[in-house]
Structures are given as C-alpha cells and as structure tokens.
Amino acid sequence: LFIQTDMKEETGDLAERIRQGDRPALARGITLAERGGDDALQLAGMLQSNSSCSWRIAISGPPGAGKSTFIDALGMILISRGHRVAVLTVDPSSPLTGGSILGDKTRMERLSREEHAFIRPSPSGKQTGGVSSGMRESILLCEAAGYDIILVETVGVGQSETAVHDMTDLFLLLVIAGAGDELQGIKKGILELCDLVLVNKADGDNADRARLAREELQRAMRITTPPNGLKGHTPVLLCSAMTGTGMAEVTDRIMAMMETARLSGSLQATRKEQEIRWLEEMVTDWLFREFLAGTDFQTRKSEVLKQMRSGGTDIFAAFRQLISGKAG
Amino acid sequence: LFIQTDMKEETGDLAERIRQGDRPALARGITLAERGGDDALQLAGMLQSNSSCSWRIAISGPPGAGKSTFIDALGMILISRGHRVAVLTVDPSSPLTGGSILGDKTRMERLSREEHAFIRPSPSGKQTGGVSSGMRESILLCEAAGYDIILVETVGVGQSETAVHDMTDLFLLLVIAGAGDELQGIKKGILELCDLVLVNKADGDNADRARLAREELQRAMRITTPPNGLKGHTPVLLCSAMTGTGMAEVTDRIMAMMETARLSGSLQATRKEQEIRWLEEMVTDWLFREFLAGTDFQTRKSEVLKQMRSGGTDIFAAFRQLISGKAG
C-alpha cells in the first residue's frame, strides 16, 4: 500500500534531480509536497538527510508591512554573504476572496533574478490540508537542493502563525508605525511567538513614528513575553527595507541569534520536538486519507447527509450508520 | 463495541432522571458529556428529541466586560417572563495559568439561587477534546431537562468563539468603553460572528464614553460586516447590567431576533447545517478514539518516540513503523 514500485522509481529520479539543484525539479517536488499523501512523504524521506546545516526563518507581519520588499532586501544581503536563499509562502487562502492574497514572485524583483535564490510563488486556490500543507516537506526539499537559508513568509492575520512557528527555527515579525495604535492588526498571540520584531519603513518622514512604534512594541513585549531568564525580552529593531537603512544590522542580528541557538544546542533540541509533533500530524493525516477519504466512507456519508437533510434520520443514528462499516 | 448492555441500562436511568428535571442527574450527565466517548453520545442520543423549542444564545466578550453580571441580569429577566435558563461556560483553560480563568457559579449571585436556573460551573483543569468538548451534548441535556434558554458563555480572547458560534442560534458580544481604543482586546474575527453587540456599564460617569464606544463600534460594524440584504448591519445597544438600565430593551431585542429567525425558518436551516458539521466532528473524534487512543498504537508510539529522541530512527521510518500495524 505505502510504496508502489513504479512510483518509487519515478520519485527516486525526481529526488536525484532535486539533489543536483535542478530548479524545475524542485518546483515539481514542492507541487507534489503540497498535494500531500504517500508520494510527498516518500520524496521528503529520500531527501531529508543533509538538512541540519540550514536555517529556517519565519517572516510574518500584517498586509502592508512590506514583507516582500524586506525579503527581497534580506535575501540580497544573504546572497552577497555567500548563502543560497529559498523563499516559501504560507498563504491562508482567504475564504472571502477565494484566492491568493499575496501575489506572486514578481514582488521580489531583485531576488527573483538571482541564481542563488529560489522563490516559490504562493499556491493558487484552496489547499485541502490546511495552510501549512506540505510546507515541512517543501523545506526539506529546498534544503536538499542546496539552499541553506529558508525564508517562510506568512501573513500575520490568520491562524497559520503557530503552524509556521512549529516548523522554523526563528520567527520574525515585521510591522510598520501605525496611526497611534501600533498593535492594531497584529494578533496578540503572535507577539508571544516572536524571536525578533522589526519596525519597517523607518525612513524619511516616518522615522520618528517608527521610533515611537518601537518604544510601544518594547513596552508590549515586556508585558506579553513571559520572563525568561536566558532569553530575555524579544528585541525590537528599526529598519527600512526600501532604503536599506538598518538592513545589515538586522541581518547580523538574525545570523547571530541563529548561531547562538546552534551552538547552545537549543536549535537541535527544538527541531527534535518539532519532528515529534510532525510525526503526530503525519499519522493523523494518514488516518484521514485511509478512512475519511475512502470511497466506501464517502458513499455512506452522502447517503446519510441526504437522509439528515430530509429529516429522515437524527444525528446519532446517522453517526452509527456512518461508522458501522468499521465498528460493526 | 458501540453499545454495551449494562452501560445502556445505567445511561437509560440517568436519561430518565434528567428528563424529569433532576438537577444532580443533569450535572452528572454534563460531566459524562465533557468526558466524551460512546457514553456521552449515547446519553445525548436518548435526550435529543424535544430540543427544537429552545433557544441557544452565545455570550462572548473580553475579560472585564461584565459577562457574569450581564448573564445574572438577563437570566433574572428571562425567568420573570416564565423561561427556564441554563448557563454553560466554555473555558479556554489557559495554558499559562493551567486552570479556570472564569471562576465559579457564585459569580451569578441572584441567578444561582433561582429554581428555574441551572448554572454549570466552568470545568476545572485541562480538557482533552478542545474548548468545546461535550458542549453540544450538554446543550441537548439542558434542553431535555426543561431549560428553554441556554446561555453559552465564552471568553472573547481565545479560539473558542467560532466553535461556540457553530452550536448556538444567536451570538452576543459584550464590550465596555475603553480608553480611546474600543476594539483593543476584541479579536477582529469576532465582530463578524456577532448578531448583536452590547456596550455594557453604560452608567454614571461612564455613560458618555459608552455612547462614544457604541458609535465607534457601529462604524467598525459597517466596515467588517459584509453587506447582507436581509440582515443588515449588526446592531449595537447600550446597557448597564449592574443598574439594570437598558436590560429590558436588550432582552426584548434578543427575543425578537430569535422569534424572527424561527418564523423565517432560518433558525431551523442553520441548526441542520450545524448538525452536519457536528456529525463530521463526531466521526473524526471516533476515529481518534478507535485508532490513536488504542493501546496498540500508544505502545508503538512511545517505542518510536524513544528511538527518535535517541537519534536511532528518522521521522519517515518512524512514521512507517507507527502505521505498520494498520497499513501492513
């Protein structure tokens, strides 16, 4: 059931091409990962080996905070320092608009022309497996293809932040100075996830307001961040991705935080715990695929729903009927 | 598997006592419902019949909005008009405090002494099945015991609001006038769920600020509520649960909204759709109980986790090992 021979052959080829850094192959692999299921796991399993020397960085922030410009600028600095950068996007496909609210790769103009960058456009349309569907596998694939910095972009308005926090090493929040209320539009829970907060667009006429926003965020951080002997309060830095002001310092800080985490062993320990939660999700997903997505169950379900809608059965009888194929 | 004879006997007794309005029996039944599993479903199934003539009202709001005082006042008015009122609480047991953040039944001083009121104290400690564990079944039980108004209290800070919205007929949000920023502390998504917003503590020195808060909320409602030909924008009313000002009007408005929903048939249609989603949750819960909670699986899992922590296996091998008992 789990491994079909001919499929294994083909997945093996794809894995090899990804390992050689073949970009179209990487793109196809990520599509496979997003689709989920056995093939996705098999491919990720083949490519997981050398992922321990990469850094996974989440970049969150409300719409309008300038995430694309920031990633463009950060990515260019990282490449100039010898890194290879992959950008992945978690898109909480809005139920209202029905499509991507993030746009595509053209948002990162400089980075998208770089040989040492790989930008994955946001998936279009609705994903079946939740906002983070295939993201962990996609990260492994990018790492196998030789990218050592994986930037995972997420919009700080949905429920995807916790999921992304659970598959990255460092969580950045990008904000801008607002009209007197800096925390509007940022979900309170996100502050607790953050390792670093950046007030972007700290340039020109906006510089003073950005400084005030920074102070307010630092106050908020002292309230929301639980006292942590070793870690201290989450730092808040100023930058302007557009003019480049502060970007080198931000990059230095990110790299220093990552290096500290790696040297202390906390990076490895966190990843181990993340893997254990991933394993649990894998089993749950598999259970859904095997049972709930089965033809037998689907047929029984549409029959039962028809009866329920017509008032021909109550919910408890419907439930027993639905599970009767398995529970006997 | 699903129905054991002796258990059926005992559950049948409990159901009968609940139907007779026996309060300790109702309390025991709700404890059973919160625990979940087959017994809970069986009991709810026995008692589901006459639930169509009750109203289920969600009352949400940030801590400090005066929800307890409001429910106390609303409940007393409803009882004086001949209703029987049950109060249930969804407690998103804080992972930080580890316990109930809501306190207990003594918060509703007048209502807790009434014969025609049943107040369920918030469950203490952590629930295994999420914030809404057993809430739907508990509602059915209260209805079977003769309570025709079910007030479901929820703290407007967690992720429980959507779940509660999906098991009630009307969603009220209680807020108070803040210091210039009325929407602080209210999650944006909650406004979209609301059928009615109440600015509480509109009394004394606070009356003017409450009026301003109402105007701001009305503006916010015009922005966040999608245009709805029939429904219009969510109304915002002023009240003071403590002094009683506006409480009769609020009660009238609630009852009028419920009556309109019932007469138009939208109440019944919504409940049918809610039941279908409940059915899906039931099947999912059952699947988890049957497979993930099984001794076989648990034994295999702790063995695999030990191997993973020691570095003796990778996540993909661990996954195959975990599901091998079922997938072969």
XYZ file of C-alpha atoms in Angstrom:
656
model
C 0.000 0.000 0.000
C 2.582 2.532 1.107
C 5.223 2.085 -1.573
C 4.408 1.198 -5.154
C 7.402 0.033 -7.165
C 6.981 2.097 -10.343
C 6.113 5.221 -8.356
C 9.229 4.653 -6.254
C 11.380 4.632 -9.379
C 9.975 7.925 -10.611
C 10.191 9.610 -7.207
C 13.795 8.426 -6.976
C 14.607 10.188 -10.244
C 12.958 13.382 -9.087
C 14.846 13.228 -5.784
C 18.148 12.868 -7.611
C 17.447 15.868 -9.836
C 16.443 17.968 -6.826
C 19.675 16.975 -5.086
C 21.576 18.229 -8.138
C 19.913 21.611 -7.736
C 17.599 21.311 -10.759
C 15.102 24.153 -10.231
C 12.174 22.841 -12.322
C 12.573 19.509 -10.493
C 12.460 21.332 -7.141
C 9.317 23.165 -8.241
C 7.681 19.870 -9.270
C 8.734 18.305 -5.967
C 7.096 21.123 -3.999
C 3.905 20.721 -6.030
C 3.990 17.038 -5.073
C 4.569 18.005 -1.422
C 1.633 20.433 -1.454
C -0.606 17.725 -2.851
C 0.309 15.530 0.116
C -0.089 11.817 0.540
C 2.331 8.925 0.219
C 4.342 10.303 -2.721
C 5.071 13.524 -0.853
C 6.286 11.649 2.223
C 8.355 9.283 0.141
C 10.103 12.113 -1.681
C 10.745 14.035 1.536
C 12.023 10.851 3.150
C 14.562 10.394 0.353
C 15.801 13.972 0.649
C 15.817 14.604 4.370
C 19.458 13.715 5.084
C 21.509 16.895 4.968
C 19.065 19.402 6.423
C 20.857 20.120 9.707
C 23.110 22.816 8.279
C 20.340 25.103 7.084
C 18.401 27.807 8.873
C 14.645 28.123 8.703
C 13.333 31.626 9.310
C 9.663 32.617 9.500
C 8.737 36.147 8.428
C 5.306 37.285 9.498
C 3.505 40.603 9.530
C 0.226 42.264 8.608
C -0.515 43.141 4.986
C 1.211 46.403 4.098
C 4.152 45.893 6.456
C 6.431 45.479 3.468
C 7.259 41.788 3.764
C 8.097 41.313 0.078
C 10.455 44.294 -0.024
C 12.010 43.122 3.246
C 12.558 39.579 1.975
C 13.976 40.984 -1.245
C 16.464 43.123 0.699
C 17.353 40.461 3.287
C 17.752 37.830 0.578
C 20.134 40.035 -1.428
C 22.349 40.641 1.627
C 22.379 36.923 2.453
C 23.354 36.030 -1.116
C 26.127 38.636 -1.083
C 27.452 36.859 2.005
C 27.581 33.526 0.173
C 24.257 31.998 1.174
C 21.676 30.339 -1.057
C 18.155 31.509 -0.224
C 14.778 29.831 -0.762
C 11.522 31.724 -0.167
C 8.367 29.763 0.594
C 4.971 31.251 1.282
C 2.150 30.164 3.550
C -0.981 31.557 2.025
C -4.091 31.412 4.178
C -6.258 31.470 1.046
C -8.946 33.874 2.088
C -12.377 32.281 2.203
C -13.782 35.653 1.089
C -11.598 36.317 -1.932
C -11.142 32.635 -2.698
C -7.624 33.119 -3.959
C -4.132 34.176 -3.111
C -3.869 37.441 -1.228
C -0.124 37.532 -1.648
C 0.532 37.863 -5.339
C 3.441 36.116 -6.985
C 7.198 36.072 -7.284
C 7.430 39.338 -9.176
C 7.002 41.043 -5.809
C 10.654 40.291 -5.041
C 12.237 41.944 -8.023
C 15.935 41.690 -7.315
C 15.859 38.317 -5.611
C 13.816 36.667 -8.360
C 16.646 37.368 -10.830
C 19.329 35.790 -8.609
C 20.835 32.421 -9.433
C 21.271 31.646 -5.739
C 17.658 32.310 -4.845
C 14.602 30.140 -5.323
C 11.221 31.794 -4.885
C 8.139 29.660 -4.738
C 5.037 31.585 -5.805
C 2.112 31.251 -3.422
C -0.147 28.328 -4.227
C -3.257 29.469 -6.023
C -6.675 28.306 -4.923
C -7.697 26.341 -1.900
C -5.481 23.791 -0.266
C -7.128 20.778 1.237
C -4.675 20.099 4.026
C -4.705 23.400 5.884
C -2.453 26.409 5.462
C 0.750 24.535 6.147
C 0.046 21.653 3.815
C 3.316 20.289 2.513
C 5.355 23.159 3.960
C 7.599 20.955 6.084
C 8.293 18.657 3.147
C 8.943 21.687 0.913
C 11.528 22.977 3.402
C 13.357 19.631 3.307
C 13.287 19.671 -0.491
C 14.787 23.179 -0.677
C 17.491 22.170 1.776
C 18.292 19.067 -0.277
C 18.583 21.300 -3.360
C 21.340 23.252 -1.629
C 19.510 26.245 -0.159
C 20.878 26.921 3.315
C 18.508 29.739 4.304
C 14.801 29.032 4.025
C 12.559 32.071 4.459
C 8.956 31.144 5.168
C 6.642 34.090 4.574
C 3.304 34.196 6.352
C 0.576 36.822 6.616
C 0.127 37.816 10.247
C -3.636 37.788 10.208
C -4.631 34.138 10.062
C -4.151 31.031 12.095
C -1.074 29.905 10.209
C 1.476 31.542 12.524
C 1.523 28.797 15.146
C 1.924 26.174 12.437
C 4.780 28.073 10.814
C 6.410 28.720 14.202
C 6.413 24.964 14.665
C 8.430 24.322 11.511
C 11.004 27.120 11.679
C 13.996 27.997 13.858
C 13.451 31.750 14.169
C 10.261 33.809 13.981
C 10.427 37.418 12.770
C 7.535 39.850 12.910
C 7.563 42.807 10.548
C 5.394 45.809 11.440
C 5.122 49.451 10.493
C 4.299 52.531 12.532
C 0.541 52.974 12.584
C -1.710 55.878 13.427
C -1.187 55.927 17.176
C -2.155 52.330 17.732
C 0.797 50.175 16.821
C -0.762 46.888 17.811
C -3.912 47.182 15.711
C -3.983 44.405 13.166
C -1.433 42.257 14.961
C -2.954 39.322 16.746
C -1.830 39.396 20.376
C -0.772 35.757 20.283
C 1.778 36.463 17.578
C 3.910 38.620 19.863
C 4.484 35.605 22.084
C 5.790 33.586 19.136
C 8.308 36.222 18.045
C 12.062 35.978 18.424
C 12.634 39.353 16.783
C 10.349 42.270 15.893
C 11.269 44.694 13.125
C 9.646 48.078 12.595
C 9.975 48.533 8.846
C 9.701 51.719 6.770
C 11.707 53.621 9.385
C 12.758 56.221 6.844
C 12.159 59.870 5.882
C 9.142 61.483 7.493
C 8.219 58.150 9.020
C 11.418 57.737 11.086
C 10.065 59.432 14.225
C 6.814 57.491 14.193
C 8.777 54.271 13.705
C 10.866 55.082 16.787
C 7.690 55.658 18.806
C 6.241 52.397 17.482
C 9.415 50.639 18.537
C 9.076 52.002 22.075
C 5.454 50.943 22.259
C 6.288 47.470 20.986
C 9.090 47.155 23.522
C 6.596 48.025 26.274
C 4.125 45.464 24.862
C 6.896 42.890 24.732
C 7.732 43.443 28.378
C 4.087 42.713 29.190
C 3.371 39.818 26.845
C 6.680 37.990 26.843
C 6.915 35.825 29.938
C 10.119 36.490 31.872
C 12.719 34.107 30.528
C 15.998 34.004 32.414
C 18.191 33.122 29.450
C 16.288 34.556 26.527
C 15.201 37.909 27.894
C 12.621 40.059 26.179
C 12.163 39.920 22.422
C 14.282 42.619 20.770
C 12.633 45.266 18.577
C 14.777 46.794 15.799
C 14.202 49.538 13.241
C 14.866 49.142 9.537
C 13.892 50.338 6.109
C 13.905 47.566 3.549
C 13.332 50.149 0.801
C 16.291 52.432 1.561
C 18.383 49.644 3.086
C 18.861 51.516 6.388
C 19.429 49.090 9.234
C 19.222 46.031 6.983
C 22.843 44.954 7.517
C 22.342 45.230 11.302
C 19.109 43.234 11.089
C 20.864 40.536 9.051
C 23.753 40.436 11.555
C 21.297 40.091 14.430
C 19.389 37.258 12.733
C 22.590 35.363 11.970
C 23.902 35.897 15.498
C 20.659 34.586 17.016
C 20.758 31.523 14.788
C 24.416 30.876 15.567
C 23.748 31.179 19.317
C 20.856 28.726 19.028
C 23.010 26.259 17.127
C 25.992 26.485 19.471
C 23.830 26.124 22.599
C 22.131 23.055 21.153
C 18.681 24.654 21.519
C 18.236 24.637 17.738
C 18.722 20.888 17.542
C 16.515 20.239 20.595
C 13.701 22.383 19.201
C 13.865 20.638 15.835
C 13.630 17.257 17.536
C 10.452 18.327 19.346
C 9.097 19.806 16.110
C 9.710 16.464 14.405
C 7.757 14.626 17.067
C 4.752 16.903 16.524
C 5.176 16.492 12.782
C 5.091 12.725 13.218
C 1.776 13.058 15.037
C 0.362 15.169 12.221
C 1.602 12.629 9.681
C -0.253 9.845 11.431
C -3.417 11.945 11.689
C -3.244 12.882 8.011
C -2.702 9.270 7.075
C -5.685 8.212 9.168
C -7.871 10.753 7.374
C -6.648 9.658 3.963
C -7.095 5.961 4.702
C -10.524 6.223 6.263
C -12.357 9.504 5.672
C -11.254 9.917 2.070
C -12.123 6.324 1.179
C -14.829 5.671 -1.413
C -16.787 3.463 0.965
C -16.980 6.156 3.582
C -17.732 8.932 1.109
C -20.625 6.971 -0.389
C -22.062 6.221 3.045
C -21.638 9.836 4.041
C -23.521 11.387 1.122
C -26.339 8.885 1.684
C -26.527 9.773 5.374
C -26.389 13.531 4.728
C -29.266 13.218 2.273
C -31.319 11.450 4.941
C -30.387 14.052 7.557
C -31.337 16.979 5.321
C -34.716 15.419 4.581
C -35.314 14.775 8.275
C -35.295 11.030 7.731
C -32.675 10.358 10.404
C -31.319 12.038 13.518
C -27.664 12.852 14.026
C -26.957 9.971 16.407
C -28.477 7.363 14.115
C -26.596 8.971 11.229
C -23.358 8.676 13.182
C -23.867 4.989 13.909
C -24.700 4.387 10.269
C -21.589 6.237 9.152
C -19.147 4.334 11.328
C -20.918 0.988 11.006
C -18.641 -0.029 8.154
C -15.763 -0.053 10.616
C -17.202 -0.503 14.077
C -19.583 -3.339 13.253
C -18.401 -2.288 20.614
C -20.588 0.771 20.456
C -23.313 -0.190 22.910
C -22.689 -2.294 25.969
C -25.836 -3.671 27.570
C -25.205 -2.867 31.225
C -23.920 0.592 30.370
C -27.035 1.158 28.299
C -29.214 0.348 31.295
C -27.416 2.829 33.531
C -27.384 5.577 30.897
C -31.101 4.988 30.374
C -31.726 5.629 34.092
C -29.678 8.802 34.007
C -31.525 9.995 30.901
C -34.869 9.427 32.604
C -33.851 11.400 35.686
C -32.537 14.253 33.539
C -35.840 14.300 31.651
C -37.608 14.694 34.989
C -35.534 17.781 35.715
C -33.321 16.180 38.375
C -30.510 18.722 38.790
C -27.792 16.433 40.227
C -28.568 13.983 37.390
C -28.173 16.806 34.854
C -24.852 17.760 36.433
C -23.656 14.139 36.225
C -24.840 13.923 32.629
C -22.839 17.024 31.680
C -19.753 15.568 33.355
C -20.275 12.478 31.214
C -20.684 14.676 28.129
C -17.468 16.569 28.902
C -15.604 13.291 29.239
C -16.741 12.358 25.729
C -16.798 8.990 24.040
C -19.566 6.477 23.446
C -21.436 7.036 26.740
C -21.725 10.751 26.087
C -23.115 10.192 22.587
C -25.487 7.524 23.814
C -26.903 9.777 26.527
C -27.261 12.730 24.170
C -28.904 10.466 21.611
C -31.517 9.409 24.171
C -32.287 13.009 25.123
C -32.168 14.838 21.824
C -35.880 14.693 20.951
C -37.516 17.873 22.196
C -34.769 20.410 21.619
C -36.391 22.413 18.829
C -38.326 24.704 21.140
C -35.313 26.107 22.962
C -33.030 28.991 22.152
C -29.264 28.791 22.307
C -27.524 32.088 22.899
C -23.761 32.637 22.945
C -22.443 35.448 25.139
C -18.869 36.459 24.420
C -16.685 39.348 25.458
C -13.243 40.180 26.803
C -12.447 39.675 30.493
C -13.765 42.623 32.473
C -16.712 43.311 30.169
C -19.070 42.185 32.932
C -20.329 38.958 31.393
C -21.291 37.364 34.728
C -23.271 40.389 35.904
C -24.897 40.585 32.478
C -25.894 36.929 32.471
C -27.187 37.320 36.031
C -29.372 40.272 34.997
C -30.521 38.774 31.681
C -31.289 35.450 33.339
C -33.417 37.108 36.046
C -35.485 38.980 33.438
C -35.957 35.802 31.385
C -37.096 33.871 34.472
C -39.518 36.649 35.407
C -41.020 36.194 31.930
C -41.570 32.489 32.515
C -38.443 30.996 30.973
C -36.110 28.395 32.429
C -32.461 29.335 31.959
C -29.332 27.174 31.797
C -25.861 28.742 31.787
C -22.959 26.790 30.322
C -19.397 28.004 30.071
C -16.705 27.416 27.508
C -13.455 27.819 29.341
C -10.355 28.021 27.192
C -8.264 26.746 30.117
C -5.264 28.993 29.883
C -2.063 27.099 29.149
C -0.278 29.667 31.303
C -2.412 29.554 34.436
C -3.331 25.913 33.926
C -6.784 26.402 35.362
C -10.087 28.133 35.013
C -9.886 31.839 34.333
C -13.596 32.271 34.851
C -14.268 31.430 38.451
C -17.373 29.589 39.526
C -21.100 29.872 39.888
C -21.006 32.338 42.762
C -20.320 35.000 40.146
C -24.031 34.969 39.270
C -25.428 35.700 42.679
C -29.138 36.138 42.019
C -29.433 33.575 39.262
C -27.654 30.856 41.238
C -30.417 30.995 43.879
C -33.234 30.611 41.335
C -35.138 27.362 40.992
C -35.624 27.947 37.273
C -31.947 28.439 36.575
C -29.186 25.891 36.183
C -25.610 27.161 36.243
C -22.822 24.856 35.281
C -19.529 25.951 36.842
C -16.627 26.081 34.415
C -14.757 22.823 34.156
C -11.545 22.930 36.144
C -8.280 21.798 34.621
C -7.473 20.866 31.090
C -9.954 19.286 28.750
C -8.655 16.773 26.277
C -11.101 17.363 23.468
C -10.679 21.086 22.860
C -12.573 24.004 24.318
C -15.961 22.866 23.120
C -15.641 19.301 24.332
C -19.090 17.990 25.181
C -20.742 21.405 24.837
C -23.200 20.344 22.134
C -24.223 17.290 24.143
C -24.524 19.437 27.290
C -26.888 21.800 25.471
C -29.118 18.868 24.463
C -29.096 17.615 28.058
C -30.162 21.009 29.468
C -32.928 21.229 26.882
C -34.139 17.734 27.789
C -34.192 18.796 31.448
C -36.666 21.546 30.568
C -34.457 24.618 30.138
C -35.672 26.577 27.133
C -32.975 29.258 27.104
C -29.384 28.066 27.020
C -26.784 30.767 27.586
C -23.310 29.698 26.494
C -20.663 31.962 27.988
C -17.308 32.260 26.266
C -14.276 34.468 26.836
C -13.637 36.551 23.747
C -9.906 36.053 23.683
C -9.363 32.501 22.523
C -10.222 30.348 19.578
C -13.445 29.046 21.067
C -15.733 31.661 19.522
C -16.079 30.015 16.123
C -16.841 26.673 17.786
C -19.472 28.255 20.041
C -20.944 30.193 17.119
C -21.395 26.851 15.401
C -23.528 25.443 18.213
C -25.741 28.410 19.074
C -28.559 30.332 17.406
C -27.558 33.874 18.379
C -24.141 35.342 19.158
C -23.895 38.316 21.541
C -20.721 40.290 22.145
C -20.421 42.244 25.371
C -17.898 45.078 25.492
C -17.197 48.131 27.613
C -15.956 51.587 26.718
C -12.157 51.547 26.721
C -9.547 54.260 26.866
C -9.923 55.648 23.366
C -9.463 52.359 21.605
C -12.678 50.393 21.824
C -11.558 47.468 19.739
C -8.430 46.633 21.700
C -8.721 43.172 23.124
C -11.502 42.099 20.797
C -10.346 39.811 18.069
C -11.382 41.220 14.701
C -12.897 37.930 13.597
C -15.377 38.010 16.459
C -17.185 41.065 15.105
C -18.082 39.067 12.010
C -19.672 36.356 14.127
C -21.866 38.745 16.124
C -25.606 39.098 15.786
C -25.780 41.757 18.489
C -23.167 43.897 20.256
C -23.833 45.325 23.708
C -21.819 48.108 25.301
C -22.134 47.277 28.995
C -21.507 49.526 32.023
C -23.229 52.428 30.258
C -23.989 54.112 33.572
C -22.934 57.096 35.717
C -19.723 58.797 34.662
C -19.219 56.110 32.071
C -22.409 56.809 30.075
C -20.809 59.299 27.668
C -17.841 57.094 26.958
C -20.176 54.161 26.356
C -22.093 56.213 23.805
C -18.843 57.048 22.004
C -17.834 53.399 22.095
C -21.185 52.494 20.579
C -20.629 54.921 17.707
C -17.159 53.561 17.076
C -18.444 50.001 17.109
C -21.226 50.901 14.708
C -18.612 52.345 12.362
C -16.497 49.182 12.733
C -19.576 47.070 12.054
C -20.286 48.928 8.848
C -16.750 48.074 7.727
C -16.437 44.489 8.932
C -19.933 43.171 8.401
C -20.383 42.188 4.776
C -23.443 43.822 3.231
C -26.345 41.469 3.801
C -29.566 42.404 2.043
C -31.894 40.875 4.598
C -29.866 41.016 7.778
C -28.363 44.474 7.609
C -25.570 45.598 9.887
C -25.186 44.135 13.358
C -26.970 46.369 15.894
C -25.038 47.882 18.808
C -27.006 48.609 22.005
C -26.147 50.240 25.328
C -26.917 48.688 28.702
C -25.849 48.525 32.293
C -26.244 45.072 33.753
C -25.402 46.473 37.204
C -28.032 49.217 37.350
C -30.440 47.408 35.018
C -30.601 50.316 32.571
C -31.438 49.094 29.078
C -31.644 45.458 30.153
C -35.366 45.066 29.366
C -34.766 46.546 25.893
C -31.811 44.231 25.335
C -33.920 41.235 26.363
C -36.753 42.331 24.051
C -34.321 42.705 21.184
C -32.809 39.256 21.768
C -36.224 37.615 21.905
C -37.403 39.470 18.803
C -34.330 38.367 16.863
C -34.861 34.757 17.919
C -38.534 34.875 17.030
C -37.768 36.347 13.602
C -35.199 33.611 12.958
C -37.684 30.926 13.971
C -40.577 32.291 11.920
C -38.426 32.762 8.796
C -37.123 29.204 9.069
C -33.508 30.388 9.177
C -33.132 29.028 12.722
C -34.064 25.523 11.643
C -31.914 25.691 8.489
C -28.882 26.867 10.465
C -29.311 24.121 13.031
C -29.464 21.498 10.281
C -26.164 22.753 8.850
C -24.683 22.849 12.358
C -25.726 19.234 12.844
C -23.983 18.164 9.668
C -20.730 19.740 10.849
C -21.256 18.127 14.245
C -21.630 14.762 12.553
C -18.291 15.257 10.849
C -16.657 16.092 14.176
C -18.251 13.022 15.745
C -16.753 10.772 13.116
C -13.344 12.400 13.470
C -13.435 12.060 17.268
C -14.467 8.443 16.943
C -11.629 7.759 14.536
C -9.159 9.232 17.019
C -10.579 7.233 19.901
C -10.638 3.977 17.963
C -7.181 4.238 16.480
C -4.929 6.853 18.093
C -6.071 6.187 21.667
C -5.737 2.418 21.270
C -3.227 0.549 23.452
C -1.515 -0.988 20.417
C -0.900 2.366 18.850
C 0.158 4.024 22.100
C 2.717 1.296 22.803
C 4.122 1.530 19.294
C 4.227 5.298 19.571
C 6.207 5.514 22.809
C 8.695 2.996 21.403
C 9.094 5.039 18.215
C 9.435 8.346 20.094
C 12.176 6.845 22.261
C 14.047 5.826 19.114
C 13.537 9.260 17.545
C 14.794 11.118 20.615
C 17.926 8.963 20.739
C 18.529 9.534 17.029
C 18.012 5.840 16.268
C 15.432 6.478 13.574
C 14.373 9.264 11.241
C 10.863 10.669 11.099
C 9.865 8.881 7.897
C 10.984 5.468 9.139
C 9.222 6.248 12.436
C 6.031 7.053 10.565
C 6.086 3.795 8.610
C 6.745 1.901 11.821
C 3.840 3.660 13.547
C 1.246 2.925 10.908
C 2.566 -0.538 10.065
C 0.086 -2.138 12.440
C -2.683 -0.929 10.175
C -1.216 -0.394 6.730
C 0.745 -3.656 6.554
